[in-house]
Amino acid sequence: MNNELPENRFPTSLLEENDGPGRNPTDNRTMGEIIAARFSRRGFLRGSLAVSAIAATVSPLALITADNARAAGGSAFNFEEVEAGVDENHHVAAGYDADILLRWGDALFADAPEFKPTAQTAAAQAKQFGYNNDYVGFIPIDGSSEHGLLVVNHEYTNPHLMFPGLVTIEEKDGKKAIKQAPLSKEQVDVEMAAHGGTVVEIRKVDGKWQVVKDGKLNRRITSNTEMQITGPAAGSDRLKTNADATGTKVFGTFNNCAGGVTPWGTYIMAEENIHGYFSGELPADHKEAANYKRMGIPEGAYEWAAHYDRFDVAKEPNEANRFGWIVEVDVNDPTSAPKKRTAMGRFKHEGAESIVNKDGRVVFYLGDDERFDYVYKFVTAGTYNAADRAANMDLLDDGTLYVAKFSEDGSVEWLPVVFGQGPLTADNGFASQADVLIETRHAADLLGATKMDRPEDVQPNGVNGKVYVMLTNNTKRKAEQIDAANPRAENAFGHIIEIAEDGGDFAATKGKWEVLLKCGDPSVADVGATFSTSTTANGWFGMPDNCAVDSAGRLWVATDGQGPKATGRTDGLWAVDTEGDARATSKLFFRVPVGAEMCGPLFTPDDQTGFVAVQHPADGGDDWKPFGRPSYYEDLSTRWPDFKPDMPVRPSVVVITKQGGGKIAV
Ligand code: FEO
Ligand code: CA
Ligand code: CA
């Protein structure tokens, strides 16, 4: 494409930063009057702290902390905090080991070729660990916390970091500009093989985790793996292409961000920023034009359409409807076709963490990661059968998708995204549930859902019964667009919402919510961060993205988008207290090398191992003082984790254990 690139960033990096205007055209909740009500209530609470009548619907604590950091007791986390900062390496709290477990290019099969970065091939890549590890899940074998299947998403590729000879720097009008040469077909094929997911057997031997290279369930899933489309949209005319007249068979998955492991031990891959893989022009009067505009399709950050017609919307206009779904993988059968579960909606899926409800139905929480988009949940129609795995294998084809409407009185309502209900009828262009699901965003717009500040991971917590919603940021939110659940204009640092579903019933259609934490530097008054006063200068963070709950029900938050300019620190993993006097206290446990974001995180059921994924290390560095120039294959801001001159930077999964053994944090 030979583009001149803005601000020293590369196309796939820019896509991932989601730095567009947001594509939600509705004005569902520009709630000036609601804000006015909220603030007047806040004044009331300040003057009468003893009044508790309102506490049932709006937490006085949440309102008070909007302006004042909380005085707090000590953190429930006993580790010694890492110092926040930026350098070439990763750092973990003292007394822990943080070992590299799997790097981009590592062999996953006994016959996989050795990684040769200057001569990488698609065939080799398809047998090696993929690029830009994101979601990490662990599926125990025989209930063990020391032997299991690690499942890892490979969200996207950074060609400027992967391939030699692509980038040149040119002087123009006294300014340096970076240029990226077009990719060859072989390089596009490597990219397609580096996307998707990995299933790999791992085992702890003498206290150290090892990859089992000849594990019989080891598998790579790529952007070419044959998959099935299932559920209400399967077979829709809008999913049919030249290659598939049935609308039920599709090749591959990509931009798999976060995901989940189901209670029945399958692996969920969420398809997120799928718009970047499509190019070409759709006629303005095409029947999919409005649908694709709402999803930002085509965006063209990737060059796949130059070599494969299915990624050109002019040549294959329905292909993009076959992406943006939740994918379920049966890890017990490495030959099985992964299933795109259309009942769970089509949007920029961040993840799909689940919990078995008290009535046996399974509830999945889903974020749509774009500015001003929505939080969803999916409730299965059937119930989970712990005694019969096979009985659960199609639970995700039948259920109800809901979208969240957060109100200023501290309530949340889950609105059914169901054909024939409310505005989801032929009058608004829907002929079936398939149409509703293919255009889930449009359906949610019509329902009046609450436009959020980039919903990322949404994590149910089975210990305290709450649900945690990570909202990364939204600098495009204007003052007149703030609402109770998105209370800051130009929200640069994001926030976390805590939901309590009515009656502790995760399938309930109503609940209560409050803001757990507004992120950013609490020492800068204008930022309005609400970390507790026990939180140190290292302990605060911005841009919450992925998260995990350990077996004690404690919250760990990983971030995406910090850096020297934004917060003066790299991304990392922070432990966040949610209970008691320490609520909203945060401590830095692990930090990534320069340019990376923090994905994963995950703990084994015994809490003795933590997995974190270091994604896109060395992407950036021009704003980092000792480096200070664009980072690309020949001139990298870090060569983590090998630090060898002939080895490029490699996204990797890191495994964390406590020296001498024991739980990560007690
Ligand atoms: Fe791929 Fe929403 O982070
Ligand atoms: Ca994410
Ligand atoms: Ca991210």
XYZ file of C-alpha atoms and ligand atoms in Angstrom:
671
model
C 0.000 0.000 0.000
C 3.062 2.242 0.436
C 1.121 4.625 2.581
C 2.666 7.551 4.301
C 1.661 6.860 7.836
C 0.452 9.330 10.422
C 2.442 9.918 13.575
C 4.809 7.038 13.009
C 2.133 4.398 13.425
C 1.470 1.449 11.149
C -1.913 0.427 9.677
C -2.600 -2.618 11.820
C -1.490 -0.763 14.972
C -3.866 2.070 14.191
C -6.725 -0.339 13.573
C -6.170 -1.882 16.957
C -6.163 1.430 18.748
C -9.778 1.876 17.661
C -9.120 5.554 17.412
C -12.002 6.365 15.119
C -15.007 8.503 15.866
C -17.136 5.575 16.945
C -19.775 4.370 14.539
C -22.931 4.623 16.599
C -25.152 7.206 14.894
C -27.980 7.214 17.428
C -28.552 9.704 20.236
C -29.837 7.101 22.677
C -28.483 8.642 25.792
C -27.289 12.161 25.661
C -28.847 12.518 29.055
C -28.320 16.094 30.118
C -31.329 16.060 32.375
C -30.288 12.756 33.904
C -26.879 14.182 34.721
C -28.487 17.181 36.314
C -30.531 14.826 38.460
C -27.459 12.815 39.354
C -25.486 15.847 40.447
C -28.287 17.304 42.527
C -28.631 13.953 44.253
C -24.902 14.001 44.902
C -25.226 17.370 46.626
C -27.942 15.898 48.781
C -25.788 12.949 49.750
C -22.849 15.120 50.675
C -25.042 16.952 53.119
C -26.589 13.891 54.701
C -24.246 10.944 54.750
C -26.363 9.094 57.246
C -29.271 8.922 54.853
C -29.369 5.437 53.450
C -32.705 5.324 51.661
C -31.019 5.988 48.351
C -28.277 3.460 48.927
C -30.478 0.687 47.635
C -30.433 2.159 44.178
C -27.357 4.376 44.058
C -24.341 3.738 46.190
C -23.537 6.860 48.218
C -19.953 5.646 48.196
C -19.771 5.726 44.426
C -21.120 9.234 44.388
C -18.843 10.570 47.089
C -15.754 9.016 45.532
C -16.496 10.812 42.303
C -14.676 13.766 43.808
C -12.639 12.395 46.682
C -10.358 9.422 46.766
C -11.453 7.064 49.501
C -9.632 6.687 52.748
C -9.008 2.982 52.849
C -7.727 0.078 54.837
C -4.839 -2.073 53.653
C -5.037 -4.092 50.490
C -6.011 -7.738 50.727
C -3.130 -8.468 48.348
C 0.103 -9.137 50.176
C 2.735 -8.876 47.419
C 5.380 -6.173 47.222
C 4.368 -3.786 44.477
C 6.306 -3.374 41.236
C 7.555 0.110 40.403
C 5.625 1.598 37.471
C 7.726 2.765 34.529
C 8.911 1.993 31.011
C 11.829 -0.124 29.833
C 12.714 -2.999 27.516
C 11.787 -5.863 29.820
C 8.939 -7.285 31.831
C 8.858 -7.017 35.623
C 7.018 -9.001 38.275
C 6.667 -8.442 42.012
C 9.630 -9.559 44.157
C 9.483 -13.199 45.184
C 7.860 -14.394 41.968
C 9.183 -15.942 38.768
C 7.819 -14.714 35.431
C 9.076 -17.222 32.842
C 8.525 -17.202 29.102
C 6.269 -20.156 28.226
C 5.369 -19.675 24.553
C 6.772 -17.220 22.009
C 5.603 -16.335 18.506
C 7.097 -19.042 16.267
C 7.589 -21.684 18.967
C 6.939 -25.226 17.751
C 3.593 -26.714 18.821
C 4.039 -30.136 17.232
C 6.854 -32.665 17.175
C 7.234 -32.094 13.415
C 6.974 -28.289 13.499
C 9.871 -26.490 11.832
C 12.271 -24.355 13.796
C 11.405 -20.624 13.776
C 13.406 -18.774 11.129
C 12.272 -15.165 11.239
C 13.964 -14.080 8.014
C 12.479 -16.997 6.059
C 9.092 -17.548 7.660
C 6.531 -19.511 5.641
C 2.785 -19.996 6.042
C 3.271 -23.766 6.330
C 5.738 -23.302 9.196
C 3.570 -20.687 10.889
C 0.573 -23.028 10.847
C 2.513 -25.410 13.117
C 3.941 -22.715 15.363
C 2.589 -20.430 18.065
C 0.816 -17.492 16.374
C 1.267 -13.755 16.696
C -0.103 -11.247 19.239
C -1.367 -13.563 21.929
C -4.466 -12.125 23.624
C -6.986 -14.312 25.489
C -5.463 -17.104 27.585
C -7.597 -19.928 28.984
C -6.690 -23.094 30.882
C -8.712 -26.289 30.577
C -7.531 -28.746 33.252
C -6.830 -32.352 32.256
C -8.379 -34.706 34.831
C -9.087 -31.729 37.099
C -5.406 -30.894 37.544
C -4.017 -27.403 38.071
C -0.611 -28.662 36.930
C -1.573 -30.315 33.653
C -4.005 -29.021 31.069
C -4.699 -27.408 27.742
C -3.681 -23.811 27.318
C -5.909 -22.041 24.790
C -4.621 -18.768 23.392
C -6.066 -16.301 20.882
C -3.762 -14.722 18.301
C -5.588 -11.477 17.750
C -3.724 -9.734 14.960
C -0.423 -9.208 13.169
C 2.082 -6.346 13.000
C 3.863 -6.813 9.653
C 6.355 -4.034 10.404
C 7.577 -6.040 13.414
C 7.314 -9.485 11.775
C 8.916 -9.126 8.345
C 12.340 -7.746 7.415
C 12.696 -5.146 4.679
C 9.169 -3.715 4.740
C 9.796 -0.327 6.310
C 11.779 2.639 5.042
C 12.139 6.075 6.526
C 12.120 9.018 4.171
C 12.834 12.668 4.693
C 10.086 14.946 3.404
C 9.863 18.699 3.967
C 12.420 18.369 6.758
C 10.260 15.754 8.494
C 10.846 12.042 8.681
C 8.031 9.845 7.395
C 7.794 6.066 7.619
C 6.657 3.998 4.669
C 5.563 0.372 4.614
C 5.947 -1.574 1.365
C 3.094 -3.802 0.143
C 3.132 -7.356 1.495
C 3.832 -10.295 -0.785
C 1.228 -13.056 -1.101
C 3.463 -15.321 0.996
C 3.580 -12.662 3.730
C -0.222 -12.349 3.671
C -0.397 -16.141 3.961
C 1.940 -15.998 6.970
C -0.322 -13.351 8.495
C -3.392 -15.529 7.958
C -1.641 -18.486 9.582
C -0.413 -16.329 12.479
C -4.002 -15.299 13.339
C -6.582 -17.456 15.089
C -5.834 -19.596 18.095
C -3.645 -22.226 19.714
C -4.649 -25.246 21.773
C -1.579 -26.765 23.426
C -0.979 -29.247 26.229
C 1.173 -27.918 29.066
C 2.441 -29.534 32.239
C 4.207 -28.431 35.418
C 7.342 -30.499 36.010
C 9.481 -29.865 39.101
C 7.770 -26.508 39.635
C 8.265 -25.256 36.057
C 5.720 -25.285 33.250
C 6.588 -27.005 29.979
C 4.929 -27.279 26.576
C 4.055 -30.875 25.592
C 5.025 -30.741 21.922
C 3.510 -34.069 21.008
C 0.271 -33.461 22.903
C -2.411 -35.260 20.912
C -4.887 -32.405 21.319
C -2.457 -29.694 20.178
C -3.995 -27.607 17.433
C -3.626 -24.395 15.484
C -6.738 -22.608 14.285
C -6.087 -20.021 11.577
C -7.862 -17.650 9.215
C -8.304 -20.620 6.855
C -9.639 -23.295 9.224
C -12.997 -24.648 8.066
C -15.795 -23.699 10.430
C -19.530 -24.170 10.723
C -22.089 -21.423 11.155
C -24.803 -22.483 13.606
C -27.818 -20.999 15.344
C -30.633 -18.745 14.107
C -28.623 -16.946 11.375
C -27.144 -20.137 9.853
C -28.270 -20.525 6.271
C -29.429 -16.922 5.926
C -29.176 -15.621 2.352
C -27.054 -12.825 3.795
C -24.375 -15.364 4.764
C -24.180 -17.074 1.343
C -21.148 -16.528 -0.895
C -19.725 -17.875 -4.150
C -17.746 -20.410 -2.129
C -20.642 -21.409 0.125
C -24.174 -21.598 -1.264
C -25.456 -22.911 2.082
C -24.536 -19.970 4.321
C -23.276 -22.476 6.892
C -19.609 -23.067 6.040
C -16.899 -20.456 6.435
C -13.134 -20.467 6.369
C -11.334 -19.067 9.336
C -11.567 -16.614 12.140
C -9.535 -13.477 12.813
C -9.085 -10.654 15.256
C -9.875 -12.994 18.111
C -9.473 -10.710 21.073
C -10.567 -12.079 24.419
C -12.742 -15.161 24.782
C -13.633 -17.707 27.404
C -13.697 -21.296 28.528
C -17.209 -22.683 28.967
C -18.259 -24.691 32.037
C -18.248 -27.755 29.743
C -14.633 -27.180 28.715
C -14.866 -25.695 25.225
C -12.797 -22.728 24.064
C -14.505 -19.494 23.027
C -12.850 -17.092 20.579
C -14.431 -13.655 20.141
C -14.147 -11.991 16.718
C -13.490 -8.301 17.350
C -12.104 -5.758 14.849
C -13.110 -7.664 11.722
C -13.672 -4.515 9.658
C -9.932 -4.035 9.073
C -9.616 -7.187 6.951
C -12.047 -6.067 4.247
C -11.288 -3.716 1.369
C -12.999 -2.566 -1.800
C -16.102 -0.507 -2.309
C -19.697 -1.455 -1.747
C -22.194 0.535 -3.853
C -23.992 3.097 -1.668
C -27.357 1.522 -2.504
C -26.234 -2.043 -1.711
C -28.547 -3.861 0.699
C -25.669 -4.350 3.186
C -24.456 -0.730 2.985
C -26.024 0.484 6.240
C -25.080 -2.735 8.031
C -21.453 -2.428 6.955
C -21.275 1.265 7.739
C -22.395 0.583 11.315
C -19.534 -1.948 11.598
C -16.948 0.246 9.830
C -16.596 -2.249 6.950
C -14.449 -2.030 4.849
C -11.534 -0.423 6.684
C -8.604 -1.870 4.749
C -5.779 -1.976 7.313
C -4.866 -5.454 6.029
C -3.869 -6.314 2.472
C -5.635 -9.659 2.278
C -8.083 -8.496 -0.422
C -5.155 -7.938 -2.805
C -4.693 -11.718 -2.893
C -8.062 -13.173 -1.865
C -11.322 -11.967 -3.436
C -13.422 -12.899 -0.432
C -11.973 -9.936 1.460
C -13.055 -7.517 -1.286
C -16.609 -6.387 -0.491
C -17.213 -5.452 -4.148
C -16.444 -9.014 -5.246
C -17.903 -10.958 -2.324
C -20.338 -8.642 -0.551
C -21.644 -11.182 2.000
C -18.312 -12.483 3.297
C -18.070 -9.804 6.006
C -21.416 -10.974 7.447
C -19.668 -14.257 8.248
C -17.339 -12.554 10.749
C -18.025 -10.703 13.992
C -19.361 -13.767 15.809
C -18.531 -15.858 18.860
C -16.635 -19.042 17.890
C -16.772 -22.215 20.005
C -14.022 -24.852 19.716
C -14.309 -28.432 21.006
C -10.742 -28.859 22.237
C -11.251 -32.581 22.835
C -11.385 -33.217 19.068
C -8.624 -31.461 17.125
C -10.357 -32.341 13.837
C -13.683 -30.771 14.818
C -14.997 -27.765 12.895
C -15.194 -24.746 15.216
C -18.717 -23.322 15.364
C -19.721 -19.706 14.869
C -22.601 -19.332 17.337
C -24.881 -16.740 15.758
C -27.369 -16.690 18.657
C -24.804 -14.587 20.569
C -24.981 -11.718 18.091
C -22.678 -10.083 15.599
C -20.601 -7.099 16.634
C -16.998 -6.350 17.656
C -16.940 -9.069 20.281
C -14.380 -8.507 23.006
C -14.883 -11.713 24.981
C -17.396 -14.154 26.425
C -16.891 -15.014 30.088
C -19.599 -17.148 31.605
C -21.127 -18.436 34.807
C -23.609 -21.209 35.616
C -26.687 -19.523 37.052
C -28.444 -20.942 40.111
C -31.176 -22.360 37.844
C -28.592 -24.151 35.695
C -28.803 -21.849 32.683
C -25.466 -20.440 31.593
C -24.973 -16.684 31.311
C -22.320 -15.166 29.041
C -21.305 -11.516 29.368
C -20.285 -9.821 26.132
C -18.712 -6.446 25.349
C -18.805 -4.648 21.986
C -15.471 -2.840 21.927
C -15.992 0.428 20.168
C -16.597 3.918 21.413
C -20.315 4.407 22.180
C -21.185 0.722 21.785
C -22.881 -1.655 24.125
C -22.701 -4.294 26.869
C -24.625 -7.523 26.231
C -25.376 -10.814 27.916
C -26.586 -14.132 26.524
C -28.669 -16.533 28.600
C -28.913 -20.108 27.342
C -32.379 -21.629 27.001
C -31.151 -25.013 28.185
C -29.372 -25.856 31.415
C -25.835 -27.043 32.028
C -25.392 -30.750 32.631
C -22.226 -31.310 34.672
C -22.514 -35.081 34.318
C -22.752 -35.202 30.527
C -20.415 -32.998 28.480
C -22.026 -33.978 25.186
C -25.394 -32.689 26.377
C -23.965 -29.161 26.578
C -22.334 -29.008 23.171
C -25.102 -27.018 21.453
C -26.288 -24.911 24.394
C -25.020 -21.813 22.592
C -27.437 -22.203 19.684
C -30.552 -21.448 21.694
C -31.021 -18.634 24.168
C -31.758 -14.956 24.603
C -29.394 -12.115 23.826
C -29.889 -8.962 25.920
C -28.353 -5.488 25.722
C -27.801 -3.247 28.742
C -29.515 0.022 29.529
C -27.930 1.748 32.530
C -30.094 4.353 34.273
C -29.180 7.277 36.505
C -30.983 5.761 39.484
C -28.351 3.014 39.607
C -30.464 0.364 37.908
C -29.601 -1.621 34.820
C -32.177 -3.183 32.548
C -31.366 -6.018 30.142
C -33.391 -5.516 26.953
C -34.120 -8.620 24.838
C -32.655 -8.467 21.317
C -35.451 -10.604 19.925
C -37.238 -10.409 16.566
C -40.858 -9.290 16.872
C -40.372 -7.615 20.265
C -40.529 -3.812 20.578
C -39.042 -2.097 17.516
C -37.395 -5.244 16.113
C -39.997 -5.821 13.410
C -40.451 -5.606 9.648
C -41.183 -1.886 10.026
C -37.514 -1.447 10.842
C -36.239 -3.811 8.177
C -36.010 -7.056 10.162
C -37.620 -10.131 8.613
C -36.317 -12.682 11.112
C -34.107 -13.302 14.138
C -31.313 -13.937 11.635
C -31.610 -10.307 10.484
C -31.664 -9.082 14.079
C -28.499 -11.032 14.893
C -26.598 -10.074 11.715
C -27.304 -6.425 12.545
C -27.151 -6.706 16.327
C -25.817 -3.154 16.717
C -28.715 -1.676 14.747
C -31.202 -3.680 16.809
C -29.586 -2.461 20.033
C -29.656 1.133 18.743
C -33.422 0.844 18.253
C -33.888 -0.628 21.728
C -32.262 2.424 23.330
C -29.253 0.679 24.893
C -26.668 2.769 26.748
C -23.673 3.874 24.692
C -20.591 2.975 26.673
C -16.927 4.027 26.792
C -15.573 0.977 24.876
C -16.781 -2.176 26.648
C -13.956 -4.702 26.965
C -13.943 -7.750 29.258
C -17.100 -8.299 31.287
C -16.411 -10.775 34.070
C -18.925 -12.479 36.337
C -17.556 -13.191 39.821
C -19.021 -16.358 41.289
C -17.617 -15.621 44.765
C -19.255 -12.245 45.450
C -22.041 -12.544 42.855
C -21.066 -9.313 41.078
C -20.168 -8.615 37.445
C -17.253 -6.356 36.465
C -17.338 -4.306 33.266
C -14.048 -2.918 31.940
C -14.552 0.323 29.977
C -11.241 1.249 28.379
C -11.702 4.905 27.448
C -13.520 7.245 25.107
C -11.852 10.542 24.381
C -14.611 11.345 21.887
C -17.341 11.627 24.515
C -18.389 15.250 24.749
C -19.570 16.990 27.914
C -23.163 16.940 26.680
C -22.895 13.177 26.117
C -21.947 12.104 29.630
C -24.361 9.943 31.550
C -24.390 8.199 34.885
C -22.623 5.068 33.624
C -20.142 7.037 31.499
C -19.611 10.019 33.736
C -16.533 11.688 32.257
C -16.245 13.756 29.102
C -13.080 13.039 27.086
C -12.671 9.889 29.145
C -8.998 9.210 28.476
C -8.406 6.619 31.201
C -11.577 4.548 31.403
C -13.513 3.158 34.337
C -14.891 -0.050 35.831
C -18.566 -0.689 36.559
C -19.784 -3.258 39.077
C -23.187 -4.859 38.496
C -25.256 -6.798 41.016
C -28.032 -8.676 39.225
C -31.385 -8.703 41.058
C -31.654 -11.516 43.587
C -28.168 -12.774 42.723
C -29.759 -14.198 39.564
C -27.345 -13.760 36.665
C -30.205 -14.389 34.228
C -32.291 -11.549 35.723
C -33.462 -8.787 33.402
C -32.806 -6.127 36.019
C -29.966 -5.283 38.356
C -28.130 -2.502 40.173
C -24.819 -0.979 39.235
C -22.231 1.447 40.500
C -18.887 2.752 39.340
C -16.179 0.741 41.134
C -13.343 2.877 39.896
C -12.627 5.826 37.642
C -9.107 5.323 36.347
C -6.159 7.652 35.760
C -3.684 9.512 37.946
C -5.454 10.368 41.206
C -2.897 13.094 41.982
C -4.216 15.183 39.078
C -7.514 16.634 40.254
C -8.877 17.244 36.767
C -8.582 13.542 35.928
C -11.187 12.690 38.560
C -9.751 9.247 39.351
C -11.210 7.456 42.371
C -8.560 5.018 43.562
C -8.450 4.694 47.357
C -5.923 6.742 49.304
C -4.029 3.504 50.014
C -3.187 3.257 46.326
C 0.439 4.233 45.741
C 1.962 6.181 42.849
C 2.648 2.780 41.247
C -0.783 1.403 41.985
C -3.020 3.518 39.802
C -3.611 2.720 36.157
C -5.549 3.768 33.082
C -7.310 1.902 30.268
C -8.691 -1.258 31.904
C -9.149 -3.946 29.213
C -8.832 -7.598 30.189
C -9.445 -8.917 33.676
C -9.525 -12.056 35.747
C -11.081 -13.165 39.002
C -9.028 -15.546 41.138
C -10.568 -18.403 43.113
C -10.906 -16.134 46.144
C -13.063 -13.819 44.022
C -10.472 -11.064 43.787
C -10.199 -8.849 40.726
C -7.073 -8.484 38.580
C -7.081 -5.891 35.814
C -4.865 -5.784 32.712
C -4.524 -2.586 30.718
C -4.177 -1.540 27.088
C -2.969 1.820 25.898
C -0.778 3.305 28.602
C 2.732 4.455 27.750
C 5.194 7.285 28.282
C 2.843 9.959 26.981
C -0.464 8.694 28.352
C 0.410 7.670 31.901
C 4.204 7.504 32.137
C 4.059 3.753 32.613
C 3.649 0.661 30.493
C 0.603 -1.536 30.577
C 0.518 -4.250 33.191
C -1.506 -6.320 35.632
C -2.956 -4.653 38.709
C -4.668 -6.338 41.677
C -7.793 -4.404 42.643
C -9.623 -4.745 45.947
C -13.389 -4.767 45.615
C -14.426 -5.584 49.184
C -14.440 -3.833 52.547
C -12.373 -0.813 53.552
C -9.762 -1.536 50.896
C -12.280 -1.251 48.034
C -10.783 0.605 45.047
C -7.206 0.006 46.236
C -4.957 -1.119 43.407
C -1.426 -2.576 43.311
C 0.914 -3.187 40.392
C 1.899 -6.866 40.118
C 3.411 -7.194 36.642
C 4.375 -4.814 33.877
C 5.132 -5.349 30.193
C 8.055 -4.214 28.034
C 7.834 -1.000 26.014
C 5.174 -0.900 23.312
C 3.219 -3.919 24.605
C -0.239 -4.263 26.049
C -1.209 -6.704 28.758
C -3.576 -9.518 27.825
C -4.550 -12.798 29.436
C -4.663 -12.743 32.501
C -5.664 -16.047 34.035
C -5.085 -18.149 37.152
C -5.159 -21.923 37.429
C -7.942 -23.232 39.687
C -5.435 -23.684 42.562
C -4.288 -20.042 42.182
C -0.656 -21.217 42.141
C -0.017 -20.216 38.531
C -0.826 -17.026 36.674
C -0.688 -16.714 32.888
C -0.327 -13.354 31.179
C -0.009 -12.553 27.481
C 2.393 -9.833 26.361
C 0.891 -8.503 23.132
C 2.595 -6.334 20.484
C 5.836 -5.593 22.386
C 7.997 -3.009 20.567
C 4.988 -1.592 18.728
C 5.826 2.015 19.363
C 8.721 3.494 21.253
C 8.968 6.798 19.452
C 7.578 8.427 22.594
C 9.998 6.572 24.892
C 13.022 8.665 25.801
C 15.984 6.285 25.422
C 14.607 5.079 22.073
C 12.645 7.939 20.578
C 12.070 6.790 16.991
C 9.667 4.551 15.099
C 10.072 0.881 15.934
C 10.163 -1.744 13.181
C 11.885 -5.030 12.323
C 15.357 -3.555 11.724
C 15.238 -1.023 14.552
C 13.181 -2.341 17.438
C 12.460 -0.524 20.685
C 12.941 -3.892 22.391
C 14.042 -7.363 21.290
C 12.097 -8.971 24.143
C 12.111 -11.758 25.153
C 15.265 -13.234 23.546
C 17.360 -10.057 23.323
C 19.402 -11.566 20.480
C 20.462 -9.425 17.515
C 19.216 -11.993 14.987
C 15.868 -12.510 16.650
C 12.987 -10.021 16.356
C 10.666 -9.090 19.173
C 8.216 -11.918 19.927
C 4.797 -11.630 21.568
C 4.771 -14.292 24.294
C 2.770 -15.906 27.049
C 4.477 -15.538 30.435
C 3.837 -17.905 33.310
C 4.026 -16.544 36.860
C 4.683 -18.676 39.926
C 5.658 -17.901 43.500
C 9.237 -18.763 44.396
C 9.102 -21.724 46.753
C 5.546 -22.527 45.668
C 2.125 -21.597 46.963
C -0.711 -19.361 45.885
C 0.143 -16.305 43.826
C -1.327 -13.971 46.403
C -2.976 -14.916 49.679
Fe -8.832 -6.363 21.207
Fe -10.915 -4.764 22.810
O -9.208 -5.303 22.708
Ca -8.974 -6.722 24.819
Ca -6.945 -4.520 23.542
